[in-house]
Amino acid sequence: MTTRPAIDVRPITEADIPDWTRALHTGFLRSPAPTREEIDSRTGYLLAHRTQGAFDAGRCVATYRSFDQELTVPGGHQVPADAISNVAVTATHRRRGLLTRMMTQDLTAAKERGDVAATLIAAEYQIYGRYGFGPATSMTEWTVDVLRTGLDPRRLTPDDGGRIDLVDGEDVRKLGPDLHERLRRAQPGAVSRDDRWWQVNTGVVHLDRTPWVEPFYALYRSPSGEPEGLVSYVCDDTWHDKQPHDTAQVNWLIATTPAAERALWHYLCSIDWVTQVKTGWRAPDDLLPLHFPNPRAAKATTSQADWLWVRLLDVVRALEARAYDGVGALVLEVADAAGLAGGRYRLEAAPDGASCTPTGASPELTLDIADLAALWLGDESAVRLAALGRVREERAGAAQVADALLRTSRRPWCPDMF
């Protein structure tokens, strides 16, 4: 009987980056050969101790990396998080526990560093629940039929006295980071962006083989001249019967005030030749449809799906970090198969603060660490999870108490893919 050689799971070295990148592309079904530009770029930003590879006879067959991130919780506080990305296992090496080995090493290190949670955007729904992750935010995409919005095509400027100007990538790199900081500090579920994010999204850094297409950037300034909104978009060039039917595809839109958000959507719907606007990833309770006289112009969602997944690493700090609108107490029995954050905790919450402490008191609500993650940012309902059998009430009405404490008036949202 022939035995397989052991597969080595380890942090990569600089010499491994070309092979690691090839394995990443292979796992995501992209052309496997990386460009020299991509290798040079990854060499400059990959953290070797946070980037793992699985090597079979010297060839990389699985990839994984993580990096520091801040995650905003209800109330505006930011907690340190372990952001996970670039997870791929070559088709020939699936079902061998490679992701489990890489994930276990990374989550253990993240807990030791003091991270409150780990985050990721799940390409496949079925994978990450077994590692304690739960879907904590969702996203929605709309397609806006411009001709049905009810907007007056003669009004070309914001009706609040502000103004919109087209700007270039250099302006975006100067103004965008501050705008995003202002947004994320008020938006539960939002995450931090580093300088590289702005370089990639303005074409300074380009990773794949797809030619860079310079987008349009529109900046909204309030009546006082303060930058409050910024949108990146591209347009196609579609004609039918000698009539333009262009689509404006939004790459991303930042607005720190409802007025800025409204002005930017109205601007996009005022562009000559544009007959529909695709919104890109937006919050599931986005105000978008209600910014138009006819909200039905925002068609039935193009897509609606889970987005940011969260894995709690420190239940006490996680529950104490967020804000609560109501007053109440609840004893939670939290199961964690990985042994990272399970236990029995008493949560006492009020608008002026919360305490979460280990306790020996009888549990009132029993749930898995993944389901607590889904509830943590305020999007999911404990009553819904109880109906599904994923949360168990040990005391009648405990799920309603959980909802009264944890659910938020506006839904959490993560604008980013990472």
CSV table of C-alpha atoms in Angstrom, one decimal:
chain,number,residue,atom,x,y,z
A,1,MET,CA,0.0,0.0,0.0
A,2,THR,CA,1.4,3.4,-1.0
A,3,THR,CA,1.1,6.2,1.5
A,4,ARG,CA,0.8,9.8,0.6
A,5,PRO,CA,3.6,12.1,1.6
A,6,ALA,CA,2.6,14.5,4.3
A,7,ILE,CA,1.4,17.9,3.1
A,8,ASP,CA,3.3,20.8,4.7
A,9,VAL,CA,1.2,23.7,5.9
A,10,ARG,CA,3.3,26.6,6.8
A,11,PRO,CA,3.8,30.4,6.4
A,12,ILE,CA,5.2,31.3,3.0
A,13,THR,CA,8.5,32.9,2.2
A,14,GLU,CA,9.2,35.5,-0.5
A,15,ALA,CA,10.4,32.8,-2.8
A,16,ASP,CA,7.0,31.0,-2.5
A,17,ILE,CA,5.0,34.0,-3.7
A,18,PRO,CA,4.9,33.0,-7.5
A,19,ASP,CA,3.8,29.5,-6.7
A,20,TRP,CA,1.4,30.6,-4.0
A,21,THR,CA,-0.2,33.1,-6.4
A,22,ARG,CA,-0.5,30.4,-9.1
A,23,ALA,CA,-2.3,28.2,-6.6
A,24,LEU,CA,-4.6,31.1,-5.6
A,25,HIS,CA,-5.5,31.7,-9.3
A,26,THR,CA,-6.1,28.0,-9.8
A,27,GLY,CA,-8.4,27.7,-6.9
A,28,PHE,CA,-10.5,30.6,-8.2
A,29,LEU,CA,-10.5,29.2,-11.7
A,30,ARG,CA,-8.5,32.1,-13.2
A,31,SER,CA,-5.6,31.8,-15.6
A,32,PRO,CA,-3.0,30.3,-13.3
A,33,ALA,CA,0.1,32.1,-14.5
A,34,PRO,CA,0.7,35.3,-12.5
A,35,THR,CA,2.2,38.4,-14.1
A,36,ARG,CA,5.4,39.9,-12.9
A,37,GLU,CA,3.5,43.0,-11.9
A,38,GLU,CA,1.2,40.9,-9.6
A,39,ILE,CA,4.1,39.0,-8.0
A,40,ASP,CA,5.9,42.3,-7.3
A,41,SER,CA,2.8,43.8,-5.9
A,42,ARG,CA,2.1,40.9,-3.6
A,43,THR,CA,5.7,40.8,-2.5
A,44,GLY,CA,5.2,44.3,-1.2
A,45,TYR,CA,2.1,43.8,0.9
A,46,LEU,CA,1.7,40.1,1.9
A,47,LEU,CA,2.6,39.5,5.5
A,48,ALA,CA,4.6,36.3,5.5
A,49,HIS,CA,3.6,35.3,9.1
A,50,ARG,CA,-0.1,35.8,8.2
A,51,THR,CA,0.1,34.1,4.8
A,52,GLN,CA,-0.1,30.4,4.7
A,53,GLY,CA,0.3,27.8,2.0
A,54,ALA,CA,-0.1,24.0,1.8
A,55,PHE,CA,2.8,22.4,-0.1
A,56,ASP,CA,2.6,18.9,-1.6
A,57,ALA,CA,6.0,17.7,-2.8
A,58,GLY,CA,7.1,21.3,-2.9
A,59,ARG,CA,4.1,22.6,-5.0
A,60,CYS,CA,1.6,25.0,-3.4
A,61,VAL,CA,-1.9,23.4,-3.4
A,62,ALA,CA,-3.8,25.7,-1.0
A,63,THR,CA,-3.6,29.3,0.0
A,64,TYR,CA,-4.8,31.5,3.0
A,65,ARG,CA,-3.9,34.9,4.3
A,66,SER,CA,-5.1,37.2,7.0
A,67,PHE,CA,-4.5,40.8,8.0
A,68,ASP,CA,-5.4,43.4,10.6
A,69,GLN,CA,-8.8,45.0,10.4
A,70,GLU,CA,-11.1,47.2,12.5
A,71,LEU,CA,-14.8,46.3,12.5
A,72,THR,CA,-17.5,48.8,13.6
A,73,VAL,CA,-20.1,47.5,16.0
A,74,PRO,CA,-23.5,49.1,17.0
A,75,GLY,CA,-22.8,52.3,18.7
A,76,GLY,CA,-19.7,53.2,16.6
A,77,HIS,CA,-17.0,51.5,18.6
A,78,GLN,CA,-14.3,49.7,16.5
A,79,VAL,CA,-12.9,46.3,17.6
A,80,PRO,CA,-9.8,44.6,16.3
A,81,ALA,CA,-10.5,41.8,13.8
A,82,ASP,CA,-8.6,39.1,11.9
A,83,ALA,CA,-9.6,39.6,8.3
A,84,ILE,CA,-9.4,36.4,6.2
A,85,SER,CA,-8.9,36.4,2.5
A,86,ASN,CA,-7.4,34.5,-0.5
A,87,VAL,CA,-8.7,31.1,0.7
A,88,ALA,CA,-8.3,28.5,-2.0
A,89,VAL,CA,-7.7,24.8,-2.2
A,90,THR,CA,-6.7,23.1,-5.5
A,91,ALA,CA,-9.4,20.7,-6.8
A,92,THR,CA,-7.0,17.8,-6.6
A,93,HIS,CA,-6.4,18.4,-2.8
A,94,ARG,CA,-9.9,19.0,-1.5
A,95,ARG,CA,-11.3,17.0,1.5
A,96,ARG,CA,-7.9,16.6,3.1
A,97,GLY,CA,-8.3,19.0,6.0
A,98,LEU,CA,-6.0,21.6,4.5
A,99,LEU,CA,-8.3,24.6,5.2
A,100,THR,CA,-9.0,23.3,8.7
A,101,ARG,CA,-5.3,23.2,9.5
A,102,MET,CA,-4.7,26.7,8.1
A,103,MET,CA,-7.9,28.1,9.7
A,104,THR,CA,-7.1,26.6,13.1
A,105,GLN,CA,-3.6,28.0,13.1
A,106,ASP,CA,-4.8,31.5,12.1
A,107,LEU,CA,-7.7,31.7,14.5
A,108,THR,CA,-5.6,30.5,17.4
A,109,ALA,CA,-3.0,33.2,16.6
A,110,ALA,CA,-5.7,35.8,16.3
A,111,LYS,CA,-7.1,35.0,19.7
A,112,GLU,CA,-3.6,35.2,21.2
A,113,ARG,CA,-3.1,38.6,19.6
A,114,GLY,CA,-6.3,39.8,21.3
A,115,ASP,CA,-8.5,40.1,18.2
A,116,VAL,CA,-12.2,40.2,19.2
A,117,ALA,CA,-13.4,38.6,16.0
A,118,ALA,CA,-12.4,37.2,12.6
A,119,THR,CA,-14.1,38.3,9.4
A,120,LEU,CA,-14.4,37.1,5.8
A,121,ILE,CA,-16.6,37.3,2.7
A,122,ALA,CA,-17.8,33.8,2.0
A,123,ALA,CA,-17.6,32.6,-1.6
A,124,GLU,CA,-19.5,29.4,-0.7
A,125,TYR,CA,-22.1,29.4,2.0
A,126,GLN,CA,-21.6,25.8,3.3
A,127,ILE,CA,-17.9,26.1,4.3
A,128,TYR,CA,-17.5,28.5,7.1
A,129,GLY,CA,-20.2,27.6,9.6
A,130,ARG,CA,-18.2,24.6,10.8
A,131,TYR,CA,-15.4,27.0,11.8
A,132,GLY,CA,-17.8,29.1,14.0
A,133,PHE,CA,-18.5,31.8,11.4
A,134,GLY,CA,-22.0,33.2,11.0
A,135,PRO,CA,-23.5,35.6,8.4
A,136,ALA,CA,-23.6,38.9,10.2
A,137,THR,CA,-24.5,41.3,7.4
A,138,SER,CA,-26.2,41.0,4.0
A,139,MET,CA,-26.3,43.1,0.8
A,140,THR,CA,-28.7,44.1,-1.9
A,141,GLU,CA,-28.3,45.3,-5.5
A,142,TRP,CA,-30.8,47.3,-7.3
A,143,THR,CA,-31.3,48.2,-11.0
A,144,VAL,CA,-32.8,51.7,-11.4
A,145,ASP,CA,-35.0,52.4,-14.4
A,146,VAL,CA,-34.0,56.0,-14.9
A,147,LEU,CA,-37.1,56.9,-17.0
A,148,ARG,CA,-39.4,55.7,-14.3
A,149,THR,CA,-37.8,57.5,-11.3
A,150,GLY,CA,-40.1,60.6,-11.7
A,151,LEU,CA,-37.1,62.9,-11.4
A,152,ASP,CA,-37.2,66.2,-13.4
A,153,PRO,CA,-34.6,65.9,-16.2
A,154,ARG,CA,-34.2,69.6,-16.2
A,155,ARG,CA,-32.9,69.7,-12.7
A,156,LEU,CA,-29.1,69.1,-13.1
A,157,THR,CA,-27.9,70.3,-9.7
A,158,PRO,CA,-28.6,69.2,-6.1
A,159,ASP,CA,-31.7,70.9,-4.8
A,160,ASP,CA,-30.1,71.4,-1.3
A,161,GLY,CA,-27.6,74.0,-2.5
A,162,GLY,CA,-24.7,71.6,-2.7
A,163,ARG,CA,-22.7,70.8,-5.8
A,164,ILE,CA,-21.3,67.8,-7.7
A,165,ASP,CA,-18.0,67.8,-9.6
A,166,LEU,CA,-16.2,65.2,-11.6
A,167,VAL,CA,-12.8,64.5,-10.1
A,168,ASP,CA,-9.8,62.2,-10.9
A,169,GLY,CA,-8.1,59.3,-9.1
A,170,GLU,CA,-5.6,61.6,-7.4
A,171,ASP,CA,-8.5,63.6,-5.8
A,172,VAL,CA,-10.1,60.3,-4.7
A,173,ARG,CA,-6.9,59.2,-3.0
A,174,LYS,CA,-6.8,62.5,-1.1
A,175,LEU,CA,-10.5,62.8,-0.2
A,176,GLY,CA,-11.7,59.3,-0.1
A,177,PRO,CA,-10.0,57.9,3.0
A,178,ASP,CA,-11.4,60.6,5.3
A,179,LEU,CA,-14.9,60.2,3.8
A,180,HIS,CA,-14.7,56.4,4.4
A,181,GLU,CA,-13.5,56.9,7.9
A,182,ARG,CA,-16.5,59.1,8.6
A,183,LEU,CA,-18.8,56.6,7.1
A,184,ARG,CA,-17.4,53.5,8.8
A,185,ARG,CA,-17.4,55.1,12.3
A,186,ALA,CA,-21.2,55.5,12.0
A,187,GLN,CA,-22.0,52.3,10.1
A,188,PRO,CA,-22.1,49.0,12.1
A,189,GLY,CA,-20.5,46.2,10.0
A,190,ALA,CA,-18.2,48.5,8.1
A,191,VAL,CA,-14.5,47.7,8.1
A,192,SER,CA,-11.3,49.7,7.8
A,193,ARG,CA,-9.5,50.3,4.5
A,194,ASP,CA,-5.7,50.8,4.1
A,195,ASP,CA,-3.9,52.9,1.5
A,196,ARG,CA,-3.5,50.0,-0.8
A,197,TRP,CA,-7.3,49.7,-1.1
A,198,TRP,CA,-7.4,53.2,-2.6
A,199,GLN,CA,-4.5,52.5,-4.9
A,200,VAL,CA,-6.1,49.3,-6.2
A,201,ASN,CA,-9.5,51.1,-6.7
A,202,THR,CA,-8.0,54.0,-8.6
A,203,GLY,CA,-5.7,52.0,-10.8
A,204,VAL,CA,-2.4,52.7,-9.2
A,205,VAL,CA,-2.0,49.0,-8.4
A,206,HIS,CA,-3.4,46.5,-10.8
A,207,LEU,CA,-3.3,42.8,-10.0
A,208,ASP,CA,-5.0,40.7,-12.6
A,209,ARG,CA,-4.8,40.5,-16.4
A,210,THR,CA,-8.0,42.4,-17.0
A,211,PRO,CA,-7.2,45.8,-18.5
A,212,TRP,CA,-7.8,48.7,-16.1
A,213,VAL,CA,-10.7,50.9,-17.2
A,214,GLU,CA,-10.6,54.3,-15.6
A,215,PRO,CA,-14.0,55.0,-14.0
A,216,PHE,CA,-15.7,58.3,-13.5
A,217,TYR,CA,-15.6,59.8,-10.0
A,218,ALA,CA,-18.2,62.3,-8.9
A,219,LEU,CA,-17.8,64.3,-5.6
A,220,TYR,CA,-20.6,65.9,-3.7
A,221,ARG,CA,-19.9,69.0,-1.6
A,222,SER,CA,-22.4,70.3,0.9
A,223,PRO,CA,-23.7,73.9,0.7
A,224,SER,CA,-20.8,74.9,3.0
A,225,GLY,CA,-18.3,73.2,0.6
A,226,GLU,CA,-17.6,70.2,2.8
A,227,PRO,CA,-17.0,66.9,0.9
A,228,GLU,CA,-19.7,64.5,2.0
A,229,GLY,CA,-20.0,62.0,-0.8
A,230,LEU,CA,-18.1,60.2,-3.5
A,231,VAL,CA,-19.0,57.7,-6.2
A,232,SER,CA,-17.0,55.6,-8.7
A,233,TYR,CA,-18.9,54.4,-11.8
A,234,VAL,CA,-18.4,53.2,-15.3
A,235,CYS,CA,-20.7,53.3,-18.3
A,236,ASP,CA,-21.2,51.0,-21.2
A,237,ASP,CA,-21.9,52.1,-24.8
A,238,THR,CA,-25.2,50.5,-25.8
A,239,TRP,CA,-27.5,51.7,-28.6
A,240,HIS,CA,-30.9,50.4,-29.9
A,241,ASP,CA,-32.5,51.8,-33.0
A,242,LYS,CA,-30.2,54.8,-33.0
A,243,GLN,CA,-31.1,55.5,-29.4
A,244,PRO,CA,-28.6,55.4,-26.5
A,245,HIS,CA,-29.4,52.9,-23.7
A,246,ASP,CA,-26.4,53.1,-21.5
A,247,THR,CA,-26.0,51.6,-18.1
A,248,ALA,CA,-24.1,53.3,-15.3
A,249,GLN,CA,-22.5,50.6,-13.1
A,250,VAL,CA,-21.6,51.8,-9.6
A,251,ASN,CA,-18.3,50.4,-8.3
A,252,TRP,CA,-18.8,52.0,-4.9
A,253,LEU,CA,-20.6,55.0,-3.3
A,254,ILE,CA,-19.7,56.7,-0.1
A,255,ALA,CA,-22.1,59.1,1.5
A,256,THR,CA,-21.7,60.5,5.0
A,257,THR,CA,-25.2,62.2,5.0
A,258,PRO,CA,-28.5,61.3,3.5
A,259,ALA,CA,-28.4,64.5,1.5
A,260,ALA,CA,-25.1,63.4,-0.1
A,261,GLU,CA,-26.5,60.0,-0.8
A,262,ARG,CA,-29.6,61.5,-2.4
A,263,ALA,CA,-27.6,64.0,-4.5
A,264,LEU,CA,-25.3,61.3,-5.9
A,265,TRP,CA,-28.1,58.9,-6.9
A,266,HIS,CA,-30.0,61.8,-8.5
A,267,TYR,CA,-26.8,62.8,-10.3
A,268,LEU,CA,-26.3,59.3,-11.7
A,269,CYS,CA,-29.9,59.3,-13.0
A,270,SER,CA,-29.4,62.6,-14.7
A,271,ILE,CA,-26.5,61.7,-17.0
A,272,ASP,CA,-27.5,62.0,-20.6
A,273,TRP,CA,-27.8,58.6,-22.4
A,274,VAL,CA,-28.0,56.6,-19.1
A,275,THR,CA,-31.3,54.7,-19.0
A,276,GLN,CA,-30.5,52.4,-16.1
A,277,VAL,CA,-28.2,52.5,-13.0
A,278,LYS,CA,-26.9,49.4,-11.4
A,279,THR,CA,-26.2,50.2,-7.8
A,280,GLY,CA,-23.5,47.6,-6.8
A,281,TRP,CA,-23.5,46.2,-3.2
A,282,ARG,CA,-25.7,48.2,-0.9
A,283,ALA,CA,-27.2,47.8,2.5
A,284,PRO,CA,-30.4,45.7,2.5
A,285,ASP,CA,-32.3,48.6,4.0
A,286,ASP,CA,-30.7,51.3,1.9
A,287,LEU,CA,-32.7,54.5,1.4
A,288,LEU,CA,-32.1,54.3,-2.4
A,289,PRO,CA,-35.6,53.6,-3.6
A,290,LEU,CA,-37.1,56.3,-1.4
A,291,HIS,CA,-34.8,58.9,-2.9
A,292,PHE,CA,-37.0,58.9,-6.0
A,293,PRO,CA,-40.5,60.2,-6.5
A,294,ASN,CA,-41.3,56.7,-7.8
A,295,PRO,CA,-39.6,54.2,-5.6
A,296,ARG,CA,-40.7,51.4,-7.9
A,297,ALA,CA,-38.1,52.6,-10.4
A,298,ALA,CA,-35.6,50.7,-8.3
A,299,LYS,CA,-36.5,47.3,-9.7
A,300,ALA,CA,-36.8,44.1,-7.7
A,301,THR,CA,-33.3,43.4,-6.4
A,302,THR,CA,-30.7,42.1,-8.8
A,303,SER,CA,-29.3,40.1,-6.0
A,304,GLN,CA,-29.8,39.8,-2.2
A,305,ALA,CA,-27.4,37.6,-0.2
A,306,ASP,CA,-25.3,37.2,2.9
A,307,TRP,CA,-22.1,39.3,2.9
A,308,LEU,CA,-19.8,39.7,5.9
A,309,TRP,CA,-19.3,36.6,8.0
A,310,VAL,CA,-18.0,36.9,11.6
A,311,ARG,CA,-16.4,34.5,14.0
A,312,LEU,CA,-16.3,35.7,17.6
A,313,LEU,CA,-13.0,35.0,19.4
A,314,ASP,CA,-13.8,36.9,22.7
A,315,VAL,CA,-17.5,36.9,23.7
A,316,VAL,CA,-17.0,39.2,26.7
A,317,ARG,CA,-15.3,41.9,24.7
A,318,ALA,CA,-17.6,41.5,21.8
A,319,LEU,CA,-20.8,42.0,23.8
A,320,GLU,CA,-19.3,44.8,25.9
A,321,ALA,CA,-18.0,46.7,22.9
A,322,ARG,CA,-21.4,47.3,21.3
A,323,ALA,CA,-24.2,49.7,22.3
A,324,TYR,CA,-27.7,48.7,23.4
A,325,ASP,CA,-30.9,50.7,23.2
A,326,GLY,CA,-32.8,48.8,25.8
A,327,VAL,CA,-32.3,47.6,29.3
A,328,GLY,CA,-32.1,43.9,30.2
A,329,ALA,CA,-30.1,40.9,31.2
A,330,LEU,CA,-29.7,37.4,29.7
A,331,VAL,CA,-27.7,34.3,30.5
A,332,LEU,CA,-26.2,32.7,27.3
A,333,GLU,CA,-24.8,29.2,27.0
A,334,VAL,CA,-22.5,29.5,24.0
A,335,ALA,CA,-21.2,26.3,22.4
A,336,ASP,CA,-17.9,26.5,20.5
A,337,ALA,CA,-16.5,23.2,19.1
A,338,ALA,CA,-13.1,24.8,18.5
A,339,GLY,CA,-12.8,25.7,22.2
A,340,LEU,CA,-11.9,29.3,21.4
A,341,ALA,CA,-14.8,31.3,22.9
A,342,GLY,CA,-17.5,29.0,24.4
A,343,GLY,CA,-18.9,29.2,27.8
A,344,ARG,CA,-21.8,30.6,29.9
A,345,TYR,CA,-22.1,34.3,30.1
A,346,ARG,CA,-24.4,36.8,31.8
A,347,LEU,CA,-25.1,39.9,29.7
A,348,GLU,CA,-26.4,43.0,31.4
A,349,ALA,CA,-27.1,45.8,29.0
A,350,ALA,CA,-28.4,49.4,29.1
A,351,PRO,CA,-28.0,52.5,26.9
A,352,ASP,CA,-25.1,53.7,29.1
A,353,GLY,CA,-23.1,50.5,28.8
A,354,ALA,CA,-23.0,46.7,29.2
A,355,SER,CA,-21.2,44.1,31.2
A,356,CYS,CA,-20.6,40.5,30.1
A,357,THR,CA,-19.2,38.0,32.7
A,358,PRO,CA,-18.7,34.3,32.9
A,359,THR,CA,-21.4,32.8,35.2
A,360,GLY,CA,-22.6,29.6,36.8
A,361,ALA,CA,-26.2,30.7,36.7
A,362,SER,CA,-28.7,28.6,34.8
A,363,PRO,CA,-28.7,29.4,31.0
A,364,GLU,CA,-31.7,31.1,29.5
A,365,LEU,CA,-30.7,30.9,25.8
A,366,THR,CA,-28.4,28.2,24.3
A,367,LEU,CA,-26.8,28.8,21.0
A,368,ASP,CA,-23.7,28.0,18.9
A,369,ILE,CA,-20.9,30.6,18.5
A,370,ALA,CA,-21.8,31.0,14.8
A,371,ASP,CA,-25.4,32.0,15.7
A,372,LEU,CA,-24.2,34.4,18.3
A,373,ALA,CA,-22.0,36.0,15.6
A,374,ALA,CA,-25.1,36.3,13.3
A,375,LEU,CA,-26.9,38.1,16.2
A,376,TRP,CA,-24.0,40.3,17.4
A,377,LEU,CA,-24.2,43.2,14.9
A,378,GLY,CA,-28.0,43.4,15.2
A,379,ASP,CA,-29.1,41.9,11.8
A,380,GLU,CA,-30.5,38.5,12.7
A,381,SER,CA,-33.3,37.6,15.1
A,382,ALA,CA,-33.0,35.1,17.9
A,383,VAL,CA,-36.8,34.5,17.5
A,384,ARG,CA,-36.2,33.4,13.9
A,385,LEU,CA,-33.3,31.2,14.9
A,386,ALA,CA,-35.3,29.6,17.6
A,387,ALA,CA,-38.0,28.8,15.1
A,388,LEU,CA,-35.3,27.1,13.0
A,389,GLY,CA,-34.1,25.1,15.9
A,390,ARG,CA,-30.7,26.8,15.9
A,391,VAL,CA,-31.3,28.6,19.2
A,392,ARG,CA,-32.9,26.9,22.2
A,393,GLU,CA,-34.9,28.7,24.8
A,394,GLU,CA,-34.2,27.4,28.3
A,395,ARG,CA,-36.5,30.0,29.7
A,396,ALA,CA,-39.7,31.0,27.8
A,397,GLY,CA,-39.4,34.4,26.1
A,398,ALA,CA,-35.6,34.5,26.2
A,399,ALA,CA,-35.3,34.8,22.5
A,400,GLN,CA,-37.6,37.9,22.6
A,401,VAL,CA,-35.3,39.4,25.3
A,402,ALA,CA,-32.3,38.7,23.1
A,403,ASP,CA,-34.0,40.5,20.1
A,404,ALA,CA,-35.0,43.5,22.3
A,405,LEU,CA,-31.3,43.9,23.4
A,406,LEU,CA,-29.4,43.0,20.2
A,407,ARG,CA,-31.4,44.0,17.2
A,408,THR,CA,-30.7,47.5,15.8
A,409,SER,CA,-33.0,50.1,14.2
A,410,ARG,CA,-30.9,50.2,11.0
A,411,ARG,CA,-29.3,47.0,9.6
A,412,PRO,CA,-25.5,46.5,9.7
A,413,TRP,CA,-23.7,46.7,6.3
A,414,CYS,CA,-20.2,46.1,5.1
A,415,PRO,CA,-19.5,48.1,1.9
A,416,ASP,CA,-16.3,46.1,1.2
A,417,MET,CA,-15.1,43.0,-0.5
A,418,PHE,CA,-11.7,41.7,0.8
